[in-house]
Coordinates of C-alpha atoms and ligand atoms in Angstrom, one line a residue:
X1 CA -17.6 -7.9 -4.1
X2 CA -15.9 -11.1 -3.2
X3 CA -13.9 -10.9 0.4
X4 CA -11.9 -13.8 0.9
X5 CA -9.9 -13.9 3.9
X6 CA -6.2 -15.7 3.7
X7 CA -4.5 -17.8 6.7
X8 CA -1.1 -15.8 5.9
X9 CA 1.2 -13.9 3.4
X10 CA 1.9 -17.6 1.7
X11 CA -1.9 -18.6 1.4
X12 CA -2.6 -14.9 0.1
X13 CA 0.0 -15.0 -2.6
X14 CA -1.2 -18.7 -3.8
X15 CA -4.6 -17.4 -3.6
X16 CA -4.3 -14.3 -5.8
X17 CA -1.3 -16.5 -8.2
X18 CA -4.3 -19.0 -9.0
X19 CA -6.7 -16.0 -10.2
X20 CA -4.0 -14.7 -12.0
X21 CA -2.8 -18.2 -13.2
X22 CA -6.6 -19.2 -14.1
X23 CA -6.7 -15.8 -16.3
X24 CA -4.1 -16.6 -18.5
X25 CA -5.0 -20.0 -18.7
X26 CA -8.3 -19.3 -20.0
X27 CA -7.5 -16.5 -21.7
X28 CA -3.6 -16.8 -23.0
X29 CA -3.9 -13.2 -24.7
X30 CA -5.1 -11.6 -21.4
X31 CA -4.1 -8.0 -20.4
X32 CA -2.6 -8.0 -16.9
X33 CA -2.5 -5.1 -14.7
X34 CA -0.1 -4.8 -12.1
X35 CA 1.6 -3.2 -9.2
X36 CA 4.7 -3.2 -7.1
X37 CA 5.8 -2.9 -4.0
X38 CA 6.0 -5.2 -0.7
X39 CA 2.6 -6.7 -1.2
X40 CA 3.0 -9.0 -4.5
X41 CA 6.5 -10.2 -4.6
X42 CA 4.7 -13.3 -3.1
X43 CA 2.2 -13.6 -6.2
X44 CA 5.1 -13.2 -8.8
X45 CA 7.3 -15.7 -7.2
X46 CA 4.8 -18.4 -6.9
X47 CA 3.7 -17.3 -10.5
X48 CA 7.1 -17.9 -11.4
X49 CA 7.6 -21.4 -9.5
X50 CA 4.5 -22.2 -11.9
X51 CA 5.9 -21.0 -14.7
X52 CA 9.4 -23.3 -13.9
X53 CA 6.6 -26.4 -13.5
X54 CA 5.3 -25.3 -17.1
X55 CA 1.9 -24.8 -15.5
X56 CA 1.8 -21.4 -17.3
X57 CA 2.1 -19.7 -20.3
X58 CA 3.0 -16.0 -20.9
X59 CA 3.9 -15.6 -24.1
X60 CA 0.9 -13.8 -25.5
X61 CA 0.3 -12.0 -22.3
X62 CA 0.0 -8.0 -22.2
X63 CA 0.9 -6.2 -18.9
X64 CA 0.4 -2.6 -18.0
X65 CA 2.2 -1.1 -14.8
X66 CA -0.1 0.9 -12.7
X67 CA 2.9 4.0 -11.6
X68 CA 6.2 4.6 -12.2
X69 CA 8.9 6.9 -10.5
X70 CA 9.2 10.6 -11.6
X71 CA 12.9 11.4 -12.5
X72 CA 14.1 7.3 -12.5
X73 CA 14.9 5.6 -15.4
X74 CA 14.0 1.8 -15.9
X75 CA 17.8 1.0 -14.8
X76 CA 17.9 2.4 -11.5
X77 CA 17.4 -0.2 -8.8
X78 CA 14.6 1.7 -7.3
X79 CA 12.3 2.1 -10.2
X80 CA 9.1 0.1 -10.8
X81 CA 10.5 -0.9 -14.0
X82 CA 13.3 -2.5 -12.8
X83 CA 11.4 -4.0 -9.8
X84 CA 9.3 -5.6 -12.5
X85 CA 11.7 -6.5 -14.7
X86 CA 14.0 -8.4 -11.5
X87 CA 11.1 -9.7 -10.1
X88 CA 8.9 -11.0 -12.5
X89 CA 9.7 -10.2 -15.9
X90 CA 12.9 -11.9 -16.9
X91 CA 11.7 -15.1 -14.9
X92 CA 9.3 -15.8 -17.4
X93 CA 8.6 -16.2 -21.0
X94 CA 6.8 -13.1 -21.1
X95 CA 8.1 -10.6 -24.6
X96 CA 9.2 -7.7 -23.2
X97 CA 7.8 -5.3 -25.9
X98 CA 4.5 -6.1 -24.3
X99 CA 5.2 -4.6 -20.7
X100 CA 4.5 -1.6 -20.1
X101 CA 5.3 0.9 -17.5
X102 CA 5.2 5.0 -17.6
X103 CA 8.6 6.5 -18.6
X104 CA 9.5 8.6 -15.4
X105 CA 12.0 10.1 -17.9
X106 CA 10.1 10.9 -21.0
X107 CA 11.1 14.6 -21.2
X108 CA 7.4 15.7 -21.2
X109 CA 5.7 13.9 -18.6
X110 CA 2.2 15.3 -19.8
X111 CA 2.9 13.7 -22.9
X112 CA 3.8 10.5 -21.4
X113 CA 1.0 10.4 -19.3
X114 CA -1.6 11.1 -22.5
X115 CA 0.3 8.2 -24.9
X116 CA -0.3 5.7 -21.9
X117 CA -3.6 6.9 -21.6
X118 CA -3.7 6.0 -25.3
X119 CA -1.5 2.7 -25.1
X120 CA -4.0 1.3 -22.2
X121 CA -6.8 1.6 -25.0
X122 CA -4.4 0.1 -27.7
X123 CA -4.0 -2.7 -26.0
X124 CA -7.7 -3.0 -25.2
X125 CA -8.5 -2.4 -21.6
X126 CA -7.2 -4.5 -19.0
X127 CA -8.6 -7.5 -17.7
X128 CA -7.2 -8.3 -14.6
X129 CA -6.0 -5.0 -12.8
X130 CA -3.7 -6.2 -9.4
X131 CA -4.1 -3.3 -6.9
X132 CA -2.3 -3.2 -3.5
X133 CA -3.6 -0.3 -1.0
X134 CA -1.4 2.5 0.7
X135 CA -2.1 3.3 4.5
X136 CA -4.0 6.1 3.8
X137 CA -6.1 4.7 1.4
X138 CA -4.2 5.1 -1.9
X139 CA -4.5 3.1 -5.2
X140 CA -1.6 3.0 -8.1
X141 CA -0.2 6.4 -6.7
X142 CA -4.2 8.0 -6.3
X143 CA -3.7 10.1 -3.5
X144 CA -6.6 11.1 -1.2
X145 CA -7.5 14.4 -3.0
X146 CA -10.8 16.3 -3.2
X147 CA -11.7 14.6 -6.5
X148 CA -10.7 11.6 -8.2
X149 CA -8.2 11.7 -11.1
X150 CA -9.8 10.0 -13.9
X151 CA -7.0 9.2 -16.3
X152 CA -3.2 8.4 -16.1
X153 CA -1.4 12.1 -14.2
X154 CA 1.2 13.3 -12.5
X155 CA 0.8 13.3 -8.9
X156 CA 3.0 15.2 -6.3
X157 CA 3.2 12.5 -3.3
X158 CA 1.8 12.5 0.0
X159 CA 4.5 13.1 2.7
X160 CA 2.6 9.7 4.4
X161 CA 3.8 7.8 1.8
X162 CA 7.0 9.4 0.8
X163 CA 7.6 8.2 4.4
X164 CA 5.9 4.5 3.7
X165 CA 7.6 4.3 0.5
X166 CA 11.7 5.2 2.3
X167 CA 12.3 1.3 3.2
X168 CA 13.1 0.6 -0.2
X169 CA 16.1 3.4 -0.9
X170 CA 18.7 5.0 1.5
X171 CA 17.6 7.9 2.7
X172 CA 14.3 9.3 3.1
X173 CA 15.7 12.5 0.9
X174 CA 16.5 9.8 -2.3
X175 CA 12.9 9.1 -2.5
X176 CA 11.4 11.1 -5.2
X177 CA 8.6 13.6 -4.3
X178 CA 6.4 12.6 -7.7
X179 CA 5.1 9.9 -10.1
X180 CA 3.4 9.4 -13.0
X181 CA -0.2 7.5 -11.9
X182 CA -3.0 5.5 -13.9
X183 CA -5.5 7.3 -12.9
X184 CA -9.1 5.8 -11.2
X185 CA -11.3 5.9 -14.5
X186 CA -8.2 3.3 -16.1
X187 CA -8.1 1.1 -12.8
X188 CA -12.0 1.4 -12.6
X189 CA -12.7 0.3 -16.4
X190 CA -10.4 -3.3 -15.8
X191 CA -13.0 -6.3 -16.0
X192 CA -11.9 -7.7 -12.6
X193 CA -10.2 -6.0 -10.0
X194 CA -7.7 -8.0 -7.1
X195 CA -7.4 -6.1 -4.3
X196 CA -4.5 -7.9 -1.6
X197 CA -3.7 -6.2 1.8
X198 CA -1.4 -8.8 3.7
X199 CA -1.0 -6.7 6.8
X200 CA -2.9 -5.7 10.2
X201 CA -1.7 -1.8 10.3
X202 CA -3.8 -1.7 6.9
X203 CA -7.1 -3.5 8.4
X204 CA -8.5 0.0 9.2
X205 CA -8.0 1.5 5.8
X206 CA -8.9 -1.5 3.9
X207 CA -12.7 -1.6 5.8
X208 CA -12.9 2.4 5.4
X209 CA -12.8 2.0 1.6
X210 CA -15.2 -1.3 1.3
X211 CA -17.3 -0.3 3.7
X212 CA -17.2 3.5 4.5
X213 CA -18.5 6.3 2.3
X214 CA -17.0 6.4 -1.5
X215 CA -14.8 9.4 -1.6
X216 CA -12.0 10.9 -3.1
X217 CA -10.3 11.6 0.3
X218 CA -10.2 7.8 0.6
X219 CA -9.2 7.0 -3.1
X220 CA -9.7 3.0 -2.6
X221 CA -13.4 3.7 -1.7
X222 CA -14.6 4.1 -5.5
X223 CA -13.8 0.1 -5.5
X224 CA -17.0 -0.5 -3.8
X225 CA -18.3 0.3 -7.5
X226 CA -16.7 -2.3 -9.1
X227 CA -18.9 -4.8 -10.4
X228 CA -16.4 -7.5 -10.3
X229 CA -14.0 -6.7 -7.6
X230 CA -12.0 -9.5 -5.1
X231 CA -10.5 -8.8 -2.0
X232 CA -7.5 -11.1 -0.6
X233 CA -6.9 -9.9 2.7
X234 CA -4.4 -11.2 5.6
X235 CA -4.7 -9.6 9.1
X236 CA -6.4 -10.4 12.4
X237 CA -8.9 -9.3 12.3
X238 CA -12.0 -9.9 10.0
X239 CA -13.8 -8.0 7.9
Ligands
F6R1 C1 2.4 0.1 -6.5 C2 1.3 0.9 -6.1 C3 0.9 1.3 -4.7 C4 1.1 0.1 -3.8 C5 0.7 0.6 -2.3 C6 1.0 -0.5 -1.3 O1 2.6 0.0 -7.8 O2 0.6 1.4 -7.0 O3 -0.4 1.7 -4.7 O4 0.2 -0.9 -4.1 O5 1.5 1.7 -2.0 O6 2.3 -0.8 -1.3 P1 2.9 -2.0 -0.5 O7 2.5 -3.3 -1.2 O8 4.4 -1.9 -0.6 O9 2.4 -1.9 0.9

């Protein structure tokens, strides 16, 4: 495990663009995986301010979404399609056809969930899996449960981060109670793993899963296992 600790936000997102950037660079056909939310709109910007300098090429690139909305199609504003698509995707020379994110309106979601099981081996594994972390210790949309889902589920989620997740629609009612998940065998089989955490409410959390016991109730814990796993972090304190 490498632990790198970031100045701020900024240095963070440079930090984890250049892994990213040095990836594709030395590999141009690499498989990306990635993730939404708050944590790494930084990374994609400054990936895309690279890609404006012609620093970067992603034209042979693969990517593979780690979660994606029950019950939202890739048009509506709040799905992680769309936050892909507007936030990184159509800034870059990426072909579409080769970005992937679960259908949260395929009209059997355990089917959907088995042919991006199968599409995740298709493509040949990923090599570069971006992971953010929830407050209470979640990975793609891995709740804390008493197991760990091995392969790419539906998961009912957990009021903690319905609540954590409500900034980015309306109401907290609009938020939709489920999702389709890659599940923690997926995430676990990526050949390098970037963990970022840019903020001090998630210091706790972040130590309990590199440092506490490896659990299920604490789904980011199995990263401990990881044989090639990097941690980014930005808060206060240090681990
Ligand atoms: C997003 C994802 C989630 C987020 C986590 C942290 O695709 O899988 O696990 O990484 O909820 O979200 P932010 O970055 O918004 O704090």
């Amino acid at each position: 495990m490498k632990i790198i600790k970031a100045t701020d936000y900024d240095d963070l997102s440079r930090k984890a663009a250049n892994i990213i950037s040095a990836q594709v660079i030395l590999h141009p056909r690499s498989v990306l995986g990635l993730a939404t939310g708050s944590s790494p709109i930084g990374i994609y910007k400054q990936l895309i301010d690279w890609y404006n300098k012609n620093d970067i090429d992603f034209s042979q690139v693969t990517t593979v979404n780690l979660d994606e909305y029950v019950g939202l199609s890739g048009n509506d504003p709040q799905s992680y399609r769309y936050f892909m698509d507007t936030n990184f995707f159509n800034h870059i020379n990426i072909d579409k056809s080769k970005t992937h994110v679960p259908n949260g309106v395929a009209p059997n979601i355990n089917e959907e969930c088995a042919r991006y099981n199968d599409l995740i081996q298709q493509v040949g594994g990923v090599d570069l899996q971006l992971l953010g972390i929830g407050l209470n210790g979640h990975i793609g949309f891995n709740e804390p449960d008493k197991e760990f889902e091995k392969l790419t589920h539906m998961v009912e989620l957990n009021p903690s981060t319905i609540e954590a997740n409500k900034r980015f629609f309306d109401k907290i009612e609009d938020v939709p109670k489920s999702a389709i998940s890659m599940g923690i065998k997926s995430i676990m089989q990526a050949r390098h793993i970037l963990l970022i955490v840019n903020t001090d409410e998630k210091y706790e959390i972040l130590k309990e899963s590199l440092f506490g016991p490896v659990t299920p109730h604490v789904p980011g814990s199995i990263l401990q296992l990881h044989s090639n796993l990097t941690v980014i972090y930005s808060c206060n304190k240090t681990l």
